[in-house]
Amino acid sequence: MGEQLAIRRYEPRDKNDVWRVHERAFRATLPQFFPAMNRDLRNVPDAYLADGDFLVGEVEDEIAAIGGFVPVNERTVELKSLRICPDHWRRGYGRALIAALEDRMREQVYERVVLYTSEDLAASQSLYRNEGYRETSRKWHAEIDMEMVHFEKLLCNG
C-alpha cells in the first residue's frame, strides 16, 4: 500500500498503457463503455502535447494514473482524462496527479481550470471538490446520453 507514484510527462511508448488505464477505469465505473469517447487518448501527442500537457503516474514501472490539460483560451485550461487504474484506487494518486497537472498549468501561467465529469461518478466529484474545484453547472450531453457535472478552480500564480 505504500507504493510511490512517480509522475512524468507522456512518452510515445505509453500509448497502449494510457488506453488500458482509460478503459479499465471506465469499465469499472460506468454502466456502459463508449470506445468512441476520449478518442484523443489514442493520439496524445497531437491532442495534448502541442498546446497543453499530459502526465502519467507509474507505480513499480506500471502506469497507474493518467491525465492532461488543453487550453480553452489564454487564461483557462480544461483538465481532461484524469483516470486511475482500479487496482490503484484510494491511494491518493488522483490528488497527486491533479497537483502535478496544476503545477504545470501555473508554469504556463494559466489562471483558471475547468473540467466536467459524469453525474454518475460520485467519487470523481468528491475528489474534485476536495481539491478546491467548485461545481458550476450540470448539463445533459446528448451525444453520450449522460448528465455531466461541470467544475472550475482558480489557480493562484503567486
XYZ file of C-alpha atoms in Angstrom:
158
model
C 0.000 0.000 0.000
C 2.978 2.337 0.377
C 3.899 2.381 -3.307
C 5.135 5.754 -4.537
C 3.591 7.303 -7.613
C 6.315 8.558 -9.979
C 4.802 11.254 -12.201
C 6.319 12.140 -15.554
C 5.372 13.542 -18.933
C 3.802 11.227 -21.514
C 6.169 9.460 -23.909
C 5.209 7.688 -27.181
C 5.899 4.263 -25.622
C 2.995 4.945 -23.187
C 0.313 4.870 -25.887
C -1.170 1.415 -25.208
C -0.853 1.697 -21.426
C -2.713 5.023 -21.437
C -5.615 3.450 -23.303
C -5.545 0.437 -20.932
C -5.867 2.684 -17.856
C -8.661 4.668 -19.514
C -10.620 1.568 -20.499
C -10.212 -0.206 -17.159
C -11.253 2.891 -15.201
C -14.333 3.452 -17.338
C -15.423 -0.178 -17.340
C -15.146 -0.212 -13.533
C -17.250 2.922 -13.002
C -19.855 3.414 -15.705
C -22.608 1.028 -16.787
C -21.583 1.322 -20.441
C -18.139 1.850 -22.006
C -18.107 4.007 -25.125
C -14.906 3.327 -27.109
C -15.580 6.468 -29.155
C -15.300 8.588 -26.027
C -11.903 10.068 -25.405
C -10.562 9.300 -28.864
C -7.968 11.950 -28.015
C -6.267 9.340 -25.817
C -5.411 7.367 -28.960
C -3.240 10.298 -30.105
C -1.935 12.094 -27.019
C 0.884 13.967 -28.823
C -1.488 15.755 -31.203
C -4.375 16.134 -28.753
C -2.435 17.337 -25.700
C 1.265 17.991 -26.138
C 1.160 20.685 -28.818
C -0.512 23.276 -26.559
C -1.175 21.567 -23.232
C 0.370 18.691 -21.339
C -0.263 15.057 -20.422
C 1.204 13.227 -17.439
C 1.373 9.598 -16.409
C 1.913 8.226 -12.928
C 3.818 4.993 -12.535
C 3.926 2.508 -9.681
C 6.702 -0.052 -9.989
C 7.099 0.659 -13.733
C 3.371 0.230 -14.435
C 1.232 3.192 -15.479
C -1.450 3.565 -12.811
C -2.693 7.129 -13.393
C -3.140 9.441 -16.380
C -4.375 12.953 -17.041
C -3.818 16.040 -19.102
C -4.977 19.508 -19.971
C -5.569 21.607 -23.054
C -6.034 25.360 -23.385
C -9.531 26.788 -23.684
C -8.218 30.338 -24.102
C -5.166 32.321 -22.986
C -6.223 32.239 -19.308
C -8.139 28.952 -18.989
C -7.317 25.273 -19.438
C -9.519 22.198 -19.390
C -8.412 19.307 -17.184
C -9.159 16.133 -19.137
C -8.985 12.380 -18.932
C -7.935 12.040 -15.296
C -8.045 8.290 -14.740
C -6.709 5.967 -12.078
C -6.463 2.237 -12.781
C -8.947 0.462 -10.465
C -6.148 -1.623 -8.903
C -4.749 1.650 -7.528
C -7.851 3.464 -6.300
C -7.968 5.156 -2.895
C -4.227 5.666 -2.530
C -4.030 9.410 -3.170
C -2.865 9.069 -6.770
C -5.677 11.258 -8.118
C -4.735 14.073 -5.733
C -1.061 13.709 -6.612
C -1.730 13.815 -10.344
C -4.040 16.838 -10.037
C -1.354 18.672 -8.038
C 1.300 17.896 -10.670
C -1.001 18.996 -13.506
C -1.886 22.213 -11.675
C 1.841 22.924 -11.178
C 2.317 22.614 -14.956
C -0.674 24.881 -15.550
C 0.806 27.532 -13.256
C 4.182 27.251 -15.023
C 2.350 28.056 -18.259
C 0.654 30.996 -16.444
C -2.921 29.772 -16.668
C -5.332 31.276 -14.154
C -8.391 29.033 -14.319
C -9.138 25.319 -14.734
C -12.430 23.874 -15.973
C -13.479 20.242 -16.216
C -16.513 18.031 -16.390
C -17.292 14.553 -15.181
C -20.250 12.213 -15.320
C -23.043 12.759 -12.836
C -22.723 9.028 -12.095
C -19.119 9.345 -10.874
C -19.604 10.406 -7.242
C -16.011 9.555 -6.291
C -14.644 11.800 -9.044
C -16.906 14.643 -7.993
C -15.773 14.231 -4.387
C -12.111 14.264 -5.429
C -12.531 17.485 -7.390
C -14.440 19.174 -4.571
C -11.771 18.117 -2.058
C -9.118 19.625 -4.336
C -10.860 23.013 -4.377
C -12.975 22.746 -7.521
C -16.485 24.145 -7.362
C -19.470 22.930 -9.319
C -20.640 25.496 -11.868
C -23.414 23.655 -13.715
C -24.943 20.371 -14.789
C -25.679 19.776 -18.448
C -27.123 16.903 -20.432
C -24.741 15.733 -23.169
C -26.918 14.087 -25.807
C -24.023 12.523 -27.754
C -23.178 10.304 -24.772
C -26.661 10.300 -23.230
C -25.370 11.443 -19.835
C -25.609 14.355 -17.461
C -22.235 15.956 -16.850
C -21.207 17.985 -13.834
C -19.038 20.989 -14.708
C -16.407 22.319 -12.273
C -13.890 25.144 -12.150
C -10.994 26.279 -9.986
C -8.957 29.470 -9.912
C -5.211 28.921 -9.744
C -3.010 31.140 -7.593
C 0.015 32.208 -9.599
C 1.995 33.958 -6.969
